[in-house]
Tab-separated table of C-alpha atoms in Angstrom:
chain	number	residue	atom	x	y	z
C	1302	UNK	CA	60.314	-50.886	8.323
C	1303	UNK	CA	58.385	-47.908	7.006
C	1304	UNK	CA	54.694	-48.290	6.481
C	1305	UNK	CA	52.474	-45.877	4.597
C	1306	UNK	CA	49.333	-45.199	6.581
C	1307	UNK	CA	47.515	-42.007	5.430
C	1308	UNK	CA	44.580	-41.620	7.769
C	1309	UNK	CA	42.758	-38.615	9.115
C	1310	UNK	CA	43.336	-38.580	12.869
C	1311	UNK	CA	39.869	-37.237	13.608
C	1312	UNK	CA	38.198	-39.827	11.369
C	1313	UNK	CA	36.370	-41.390	14.302
C	1314	UNK	CA	34.462	-38.165	14.998
C	1315	UNK	CA	34.042	-37.403	11.303
C	1316	UNK	CA	32.517	-40.835	10.759
C	1317	UNK	CA	29.953	-40.333	13.519
C	1318	UNK	CA	29.208	-36.831	12.248
C	1319	UNK	CA	28.551	-38.249	8.783
C	1320	UNK	CA	26.235	-40.880	10.241
C	1321	UNK	CA	24.361	-38.210	12.191
C	1322	UNK	CA	24.103	-36.139	9.032
C	1323	UNK	CA	22.697	-39.085	7.071
C	1324	UNK	CA	20.062	-39.586	9.725
C	1325	UNK	CA	19.084	-35.904	9.732
C	1326	UNK	CA	18.828	-35.915	5.930
C	1327	UNK	CA	16.743	-39.061	5.953
C	1328	UNK	CA	14.342	-37.496	8.454
C	1329	UNK	CA	14.278	-34.145	6.647
C	1330	UNK	CA	15.641	-32.167	9.610
C	1331	UNK	CA	17.707	-28.982	9.248
C	1332	UNK	CA	20.328	-28.849	11.982
C	1333	UNK	CA	21.973	-25.670	13.210
C	1334	UNK	CA	25.064	-25.555	15.435
C	1335	UNK	CA	24.893	-22.349	17.505
C	1336	UNK	CA	28.245	-21.299	18.941
C	1337	UNK	CA	29.678	-18.360	20.833
C	1338	UNK	CA	31.494	-17.245	23.973
C	1339	UNK	CA	29.861	-17.673	27.376
C	1340	UNK	CA	27.391	-14.813	27.772
C	1341	UNK	CA	27.371	-13.789	24.094
C	1342	UNK	CA	23.631	-14.420	23.901
C	1343	UNK	CA	23.163	-17.938	22.541
C	1344	UNK	CA	20.255	-18.811	24.803
C	1345	UNK	CA	18.676	-15.372	24.395
C	1346	UNK	CA	18.852	-15.799	20.620
C	1347	UNK	CA	17.299	-19.210	21.011
C	1348	UNK	CA	14.438	-17.691	23.029
C	1349	UNK	CA	13.779	-15.018	20.390
C	1350	UNK	CA	13.985	-17.633	17.615
C	1351	UNK	CA	11.582	-20.009	19.327
C	1352	UNK	CA	9.127	-17.165	19.971
C	1353	UNK	CA	9.139	-16.347	16.283
C	1354	UNK	CA	9.198	-19.790	14.707
C	1355	UNK	CA	7.502	-22.127	17.128
C	1356	UNK	CA	4.020	-21.778	15.717
C	1357	UNK	CA	5.092	-22.474	12.142
C	1358	UNK	CA	7.756	-25.115	12.558
C	1359	UNK	CA	8.394	-28.258	14.597
C	1360	UNK	CA	11.545	-27.463	16.546
C	1361	UNK	CA	13.697	-29.398	19.007
C	1362	UNK	CA	16.727	-28.187	20.928
C	1363	UNK	CA	19.853	-29.846	22.265
C	1364	UNK	CA	21.537	-27.791	24.981
C	1365	UNK	CA	25.223	-28.263	25.674
C	1366	UNK	CA	26.789	-27.068	28.916
C	1367	UNK	CA	29.550	-28.248	31.190
C	1368	UNK	CA	27.190	-28.189	34.152
C	1369	UNK	CA	23.567	-27.402	35.058
C	1370	UNK	CA	20.357	-27.536	33.092
C	1371	UNK	CA	19.746	-23.803	33.436
C	1372	UNK	CA	19.550	-23.204	29.715
C	1373	UNK	CA	17.099	-26.061	29.208
C	1374	UNK	CA	15.034	-24.676	32.088
C	1375	UNK	CA	15.040	-21.222	30.529
C	1376	UNK	CA	13.405	-22.491	27.365
C	1377	UNK	CA	11.221	-25.166	28.978
C	1378	UNK	CA	8.127	-22.932	28.782
C	1379	UNK	CA	8.153	-23.198	24.984
C	1380	UNK	CA	7.055	-26.813	25.378
C	1381	UNK	CA	9.270	-28.214	22.687
C	1382	UNK	CA	11.479	-31.306	22.954
C	1383	UNK	CA	14.709	-30.390	24.720
C	1384	UNK	CA	17.708	-32.513	25.620
C	1385	UNK	CA	20.331	-31.106	27.975
C	1386	UNK	CA	23.827	-32.531	27.612
C	1387	UNK	CA	26.164	-31.945	30.552
C	1388	UNK	CA	29.681	-32.613	29.378
C	1389	UNK	CA	31.112	-32.545	32.886
C	1390	UNK	CA	34.250	-30.864	31.596
C	1391	UNK	CA	34.451	-31.247	27.831
C	1392	UNK	CA	34.609	-27.811	26.239
C	1393	UNK	CA	32.643	-28.577	23.082
C	1394	UNK	CA	30.028	-30.955	21.741
C	1395	UNK	CA	31.140	-33.662	19.341
C	1396	UNK	CA	29.532	-36.250	17.095
C	1397	UNK	CA	29.370	-38.885	19.756
C	1398	UNK	CA	27.684	-36.657	22.341
C	1399	UNK	CA	25.085	-35.441	19.874
C	1400	UNK	CA	24.429	-38.982	18.663
C	1401	UNK	CA	23.830	-40.057	22.246
C	1402	UNK	CA	21.259	-37.319	22.793
C	1403	UNK	CA	19.331	-38.183	19.624
C	1404	UNK	CA	18.048	-41.283	21.361
C	1405	UNK	CA	16.010	-39.001	23.626
C	1406	UNK	CA	14.313	-37.182	20.758
C	1407	UNK	CA	11.612	-38.243	18.378
C	1408	UNK	CA	13.108	-37.341	15.023
C	1409	UNK	CA	9.990	-37.907	12.978
C	1410	UNK	CA	8.073	-34.809	11.871
C	1411	UNK	CA	10.821	-32.481	13.041
C	1412	UNK	CA	11.728	-29.489	10.848
C	1413	UNK	CA	14.523	-27.855	12.791
C	1414	UNK	CA	17.017	-28.999	15.409
C	1415	UNK	CA	19.028	-26.244	17.072
C	1416	UNK	CA	22.067	-27.360	19.027
C	1417	UNK	CA	23.306	-24.740	21.451
C	1418	UNK	CA	26.975	-25.563	21.858
C	1419	UNK	CA	29.079	-25.083	24.981
C	1420	UNK	CA	30.034	-21.426	25.458
C	1421	UNK	CA	33.501	-21.255	23.941
C	1422	UNK	CA	35.080	-19.290	21.097
C	1423	UNK	CA	37.793	-21.883	20.419
C	1424	UNK	CA	36.962	-25.567	20.547
C	1425	UNK	CA	33.515	-25.990	19.002
C	1426	UNK	CA	34.966	-24.767	15.702
C	1427	UNK	CA	37.158	-27.873	15.530
C	1428	UNK	CA	34.426	-30.493	15.918
C	1429	UNK	CA	31.492	-31.107	13.614
C	1430	UNK	CA	28.642	-33.354	14.589
C	1431	UNK	CA	26.600	-33.529	11.408
C	1432	UNK	CA	25.043	-30.069	11.366
C	1433	UNK	CA	23.910	-28.330	8.164
C	1434	UNK	CA	25.221	-24.929	9.180
C	1435	UNK	CA	27.115	-23.203	11.948
C	1436	UNK	CA	26.038	-19.843	13.295
C	1437	UNK	CA	28.081	-17.891	15.793
C	1438	UNK	CA	26.981	-15.108	18.083
C	1439	UNK	CA	29.431	-12.549	19.435
C	1440	UNK	CA	28.483	-9.647	21.694
C	1441	UNK	CA	29.873	-6.138	21.258
C	1442	UNK	CA	31.151	-6.219	24.839
C	1443	UNK	CA	33.688	-8.860	23.816
C	1444	UNK	CA	35.587	-6.365	21.707
C	1445	UNK	CA	36.071	-5.669	18.008
C	1446	UNK	CA	39.389	-7.553	17.748
C	1447	UNK	CA	37.982	-11.067	17.998
C	1448	UNK	CA	37.985	-12.060	14.276
C	1449	UNK	CA	41.773	-11.823	14.117
C	1450	UNK	CA	42.282	-13.517	17.462
C	1451	UNK	CA	39.898	-16.431	16.856
C	1452	UNK	CA	39.963	-16.913	13.084
C	1453	UNK	CA	38.838	-20.535	12.919
C	1454	UNK	CA	35.508	-19.863	14.628
C	1455	UNK	CA	34.765	-17.052	12.159
C	1456	UNK	CA	35.821	-19.206	9.225
C	1457	UNK	CA	33.611	-22.195	9.943
C	1458	UNK	CA	30.497	-20.091	10.515
C	1459	UNK	CA	28.003	-19.163	7.799
C	1460	UNK	CA	26.388	-16.454	9.888
C	1461	UNK	CA	27.714	-14.130	12.567
C	1462	UNK	CA	25.218	-12.395	14.808
C	1463	UNK	CA	26.767	-9.391	16.475
C	1464	UNK	CA	24.658	-9.063	19.606
C	1465	UNK	CA	23.970	-6.362	22.204
C	1466	UNK	CA	24.362	-3.549	19.651
C	1467	UNK	CA	22.151	-1.442	21.925
C	1468	UNK	CA	25.221	-1.147	24.184
C	1469	UNK	CA	27.486	0.335	21.496
C	1470	UNK	CA	27.027	3.946	22.759
C	1471	UNK	CA	28.714	2.877	26.022
C	1472	UNK	CA	31.652	1.072	24.407
C	1473	UNK	CA	34.662	1.686	22.161
C	1474	UNK	CA	33.515	-0.791	19.550
C	1475	UNK	CA	34.785	-0.010	16.058
C	1476	UNK	CA	32.081	-1.512	13.856
C	1477	UNK	CA	33.890	-0.802	10.577
C	1478	UNK	CA	37.120	-2.399	11.724
C	1479	UNK	CA	35.236	-5.381	13.126
C	1480	UNK	CA	33.359	-6.035	9.902
C	1481	UNK	CA	36.447	-5.516	7.725
C	1482	UNK	CA	38.459	-7.958	9.856
C	1483	UNK	CA	35.671	-10.533	9.987
C	1484	UNK	CA	35.281	-10.445	6.204
C	1485	UNK	CA	39.042	-10.768	5.696
C	1486	UNK	CA	39.018	-13.949	7.728
C	1487	UNK	CA	35.826	-15.203	6.066
C	1488	UNK	CA	34.673	-13.215	3.003
C	1489	UNK	CA	31.475	-15.251	2.828
C	1490	UNK	CA	30.420	-14.550	6.410
C	1491	UNK	CA	26.955	-13.009	6.698
C	1492	UNK	CA	27.093	-10.473	9.499
C	1493	UNK	CA	23.913	-9.355	11.253
C	1494	UNK	CA	23.863	-6.632	13.888
C	1495	UNK	CA	21.227	-7.544	16.466
C	1496	UNK	CA	20.012	-7.017	19.983
C	1497	UNK	CA	18.199	-9.950	21.548
C	1498	UNK	CA	17.110	-7.561	24.272
C	1499	UNK	CA	15.504	-4.862	22.129
C	1500	UNK	CA	14.706	-7.047	19.099
C	1501	UNK	CA	16.746	-4.849	16.759
C	1502	UNK	CA	17.953	-6.604	13.611
C	1503	UNK	CA	16.420	-9.985	14.420
C	1504	UNK	CA	14.183	-10.046	11.364
C	1505	UNK	CA	17.260	-10.589	9.211
C	1506	UNK	CA	18.110	-13.632	11.344
C	1507	UNK	CA	14.583	-15.026	11.175
C	1508	UNK	CA	14.631	-14.493	7.408
C	1509	UNK	CA	17.900	-16.361	7.105
C	1510	UNK	CA	16.679	-19.351	9.092
C	1511	UNK	CA	13.402	-19.508	7.201
C	1512	UNK	CA	15.421	-19.440	3.998
C	1513	UNK	CA	17.416	-22.452	5.160
C	1514	UNK	CA	14.215	-24.302	6.060
C	1515	UNK	CA	12.506	-23.627	2.761
F	1308	UNK	CA	43.873	-27.709	21.732
F	1309	UNK	CA	42.539	-31.187	22.636
F	1310	UNK	CA	45.991	-32.560	22.017
F	1311	UNK	CA	45.352	-35.323	24.525
F	1312	UNK	CA	42.225	-36.575	22.828
F	1313	UNK	CA	43.885	-36.218	19.423
F	1314	UNK	CA	46.913	-38.154	20.727
F	1315	UNK	CA	44.593	-40.887	21.974
F	1316	UNK	CA	42.892	-41.111	18.565
F	1317	UNK	CA	46.304	-41.178	16.902
F	1318	UNK	CA	47.480	-43.981	19.173
F	1319	UNK	CA	44.367	-46.013	18.409
F	1320	UNK	CA	45.008	-45.676	14.658
F	1321	UNK	CA	48.701	-46.601	15.036
F	1322	UNK	CA	47.959	-49.647	17.157
F	1323	UNK	CA	45.291	-50.753	14.701
F	1324	UNK	CA	47.599	-50.357	11.697
F	1325	UNK	CA	50.629	-51.844	13.440
F	1326	UNK	CA	48.724	-54.927	14.564
F	1327	UNK	CA	49.430	-56.545	11.182
F	1328	UNK	CA	53.166	-56.119	11.692
F	1329	UNK	CA	54.016	-58.176	14.770
F	1330	UNK	CA	54.824	-56.645	18.127
F	1331	UNK	CA	58.015	-54.675	17.480
F	1332	UNK	CA	57.964	-51.131	18.796
F	1333	UNK	CA	56.848	-48.228	16.651
F	1334	UNK	CA	59.887	-45.960	16.544
F	1335	UNK	CA	58.651	-43.052	14.469
F	1336	UNK	CA	55.392	-41.581	13.187
F	1337	UNK	CA	55.021	-38.988	10.444
F	1338	UNK	CA	52.171	-36.502	10.673
F	1339	UNK	CA	50.881	-33.595	8.603
F	1340	UNK	CA	49.344	-30.890	10.753
F	1341	UNK	CA	47.765	-27.861	9.125
F	1342	UNK	CA	48.311	-24.381	10.528
F	1343	UNK	CA	44.544	-23.965	10.899
F	1344	UNK	CA	43.914	-27.331	12.501
F	1345	UNK	CA	43.929	-25.914	16.032
F	1346	UNK	CA	46.568	-28.431	17.121
F	1347	UNK	CA	49.940	-27.259	18.427
F	1348	UNK	CA	52.735	-29.694	17.420
F	1349	UNK	CA	54.728	-29.468	20.655
F	1350	UNK	CA	51.637	-29.955	22.775
F	1351	UNK	CA	50.757	-32.997	20.678
F	1352	UNK	CA	54.276	-34.395	21.128
F	1353	UNK	CA	53.941	-34.013	24.874
F	1354	UNK	CA	50.497	-35.620	25.012
F	1355	UNK	CA	51.643	-38.432	22.741
F	1356	UNK	CA	54.710	-39.193	24.872
F	1357	UNK	CA	52.660	-39.234	28.068
F	1358	UNK	CA	49.997	-41.535	26.639
F	1359	UNK	CA	52.609	-43.801	25.032
F	1360	UNK	CA	54.156	-44.901	28.306
F	1361	UNK	CA	54.012	-48.661	28.489
F	1362	UNK	CA	52.620	-48.903	24.962
F	1363	UNK	CA	54.075	-49.879	21.625
F	1364	UNK	CA	54.762	-46.248	20.773
F	1365	UNK	CA	56.803	-45.474	23.902
F	1366	UNK	CA	59.746	-43.318	22.897
F	1367	UNK	CA	58.561	-42.989	19.299
F	1368	UNK	CA	59.550	-39.816	17.476
F	1369	UNK	CA	56.694	-37.689	16.143
F	1370	UNK	CA	57.916	-36.170	12.892
F	1371	UNK	CA	55.534	-33.358	12.104
F	1372	UNK	CA	55.222	-31.560	8.796
F	1373	UNK	CA	53.446	-28.273	9.479
F	1374	UNK	CA	51.237	-27.610	6.493
F	1375	UNK	CA	50.826	-23.930	5.612
F	1376	UNK	CA	47.567	-22.229	4.721
F	1377	UNK	CA	46.941	-22.588	1.019
F	1378	UNK	CA	44.304	-20.690	-0.909
F	1379	UNK	CA	43.045	-21.371	-4.411
F	1380	UNK	CA	41.446	-18.383	-6.127
F	1381	UNK	CA	38.529	-18.970	-8.483
F	1382	UNK	CA	38.854	-15.496	-9.974
F	1383	UNK	CA	42.486	-15.436	-11.077
F	1384	UNK	CA	43.241	-19.157	-10.809
F	1385	UNK	CA	46.341	-18.723	-8.622
F	1386	UNK	CA	47.143	-20.998	-5.729
F	1387	UNK	CA	48.922	-19.169	-2.908
F	1388	UNK	CA	50.536	-20.070	0.368
F	1389	UNK	CA	49.762	-17.446	3.007
F	1390	UNK	CA	50.803	-16.763	6.597
F	1391	UNK	CA	47.693	-15.011	7.821
F	1392	UNK	CA	44.307	-16.689	8.131
F	1393	UNK	CA	42.669	-14.256	5.686
F	1394	UNK	CA	40.639	-15.940	2.996
F	1395	UNK	CA	41.476	-13.371	0.343
F	1396	UNK	CA	43.632	-13.971	-2.720
F	1397	UNK	CA	46.977	-12.189	-2.138
F	1398	UNK	CA	47.308	-11.604	-5.885
F	1399	UNK	CA	43.961	-10.212	-6.977
F	1400	UNK	CA	42.331	-9.599	-3.538
F	1401	UNK	CA	39.420	-11.731	-4.681
F	1402	UNK	CA	37.195	-13.365	-2.091
F	1403	UNK	CA	36.024	-16.276	-4.240
F	1404	UNK	CA	38.631	-18.532	-2.728
F	1405	UNK	CA	38.834	-22.052	-1.487
F	1406	UNK	CA	40.982	-23.259	1.385
F	1407	UNK	CA	43.023	-26.036	-0.229
F	1408	UNK	CA	45.507	-26.540	2.583
F	1409	UNK	CA	45.989	-25.836	6.263
F	1410	UNK	CA	43.312	-27.907	8.023
F	1411	UNK	CA	45.102	-31.249	7.811
F	1412	UNK	CA	45.438	-33.544	10.801
F	1413	UNK	CA	46.685	-36.802	9.411
F	1414	UNK	CA	49.148	-39.599	9.881
F	1415	UNK	CA	51.052	-40.481	6.728
F	1416	UNK	CA	53.645	-43.030	7.725
F	1417	UNK	CA	54.955	-45.019	10.635
F	1418	UNK	CA	58.223	-46.798	11.200
F	1419	UNK	CA	58.327	-50.084	13.061
F	1420	UNK	CA	61.572	-51.437	14.503
F	1421	UNK	CA	62.579	-54.392	12.357
F	1422	UNK	CA	64.576	-57.510	13.217
F	1423	UNK	CA	67.983	-56.001	12.250
F	1424	UNK	CA	67.620	-53.124	14.643
F	1425	UNK	CA	66.823	-55.453	17.537
F	1426	UNK	CA	69.936	-57.481	16.748
F	1427	UNK	CA	72.037	-54.338	16.874
F	1428	UNK	CA	70.749	-53.551	20.352
F	1429	UNK	CA	71.812	-56.938	21.612
F	1430	UNK	CA	75.089	-57.821	19.863
């Protein structure tokens, strides 16, 4: 007996993501999913962003890591609400994990929620949790061939921050090839060359975020 | 990747849908898996077979249609099937494109062993 079914296998996560999204919309919160390889500079970018925006906007952060609360500790001095999720092994954050952490945050009067995803260039791209936008950060030390090798991550992101550009003189990083490849995989990708260490290029990032919050 | 968690979600959907059709085993399941879904068909088959042990889907065949990447171009209006994950129209090189296929991860049909089949097994 053949039975027509027609269901999206990931509907369970998609349903929770949609519920999260409804809640964020109701509370007027802009939610950013920040992704990138381990060591690309996600937490450093977060630090620079909090330094710049904290006085003007009410911000909260959800930190995702397999283990430790090091990232939460790094940004603790900003005195903003922070929730650290330890996945214990899961390689990405999903709708259910984010929903669970919302219980520890006061969502009223919040402008911006930044979720720093688990360091990983593969899996986070496959799972939404109700965010408005996805930003990815890639460091020049990872190589200029990554757009072709990890297309999905580049495709789901609205913004790509290319970090550690101050190290380019010491590397064989072909900026033209990198940008051409990244735009082939996602023509709408906004690429920003930055250095969280020196501050180079970060104004473009701050401008972009402020534009999303407006 | 995540074939194991996807297989678990798939099993939950099958068991939910099959609950209205008695207790006969599920012998086949048809899926559509897009090339950009991040799921590898063989890995999913393996995960599914492991998780199905002792369950209604034990031994079920996973018939997988691999859905190619399909792009619809707003500039020239053409819909193209492409091999590479480049979101550019292969006809006019335009970048105002929409991904209309390739991210699917869905179940479309399942086959449940019916009474006749059981009789054949035990003549």
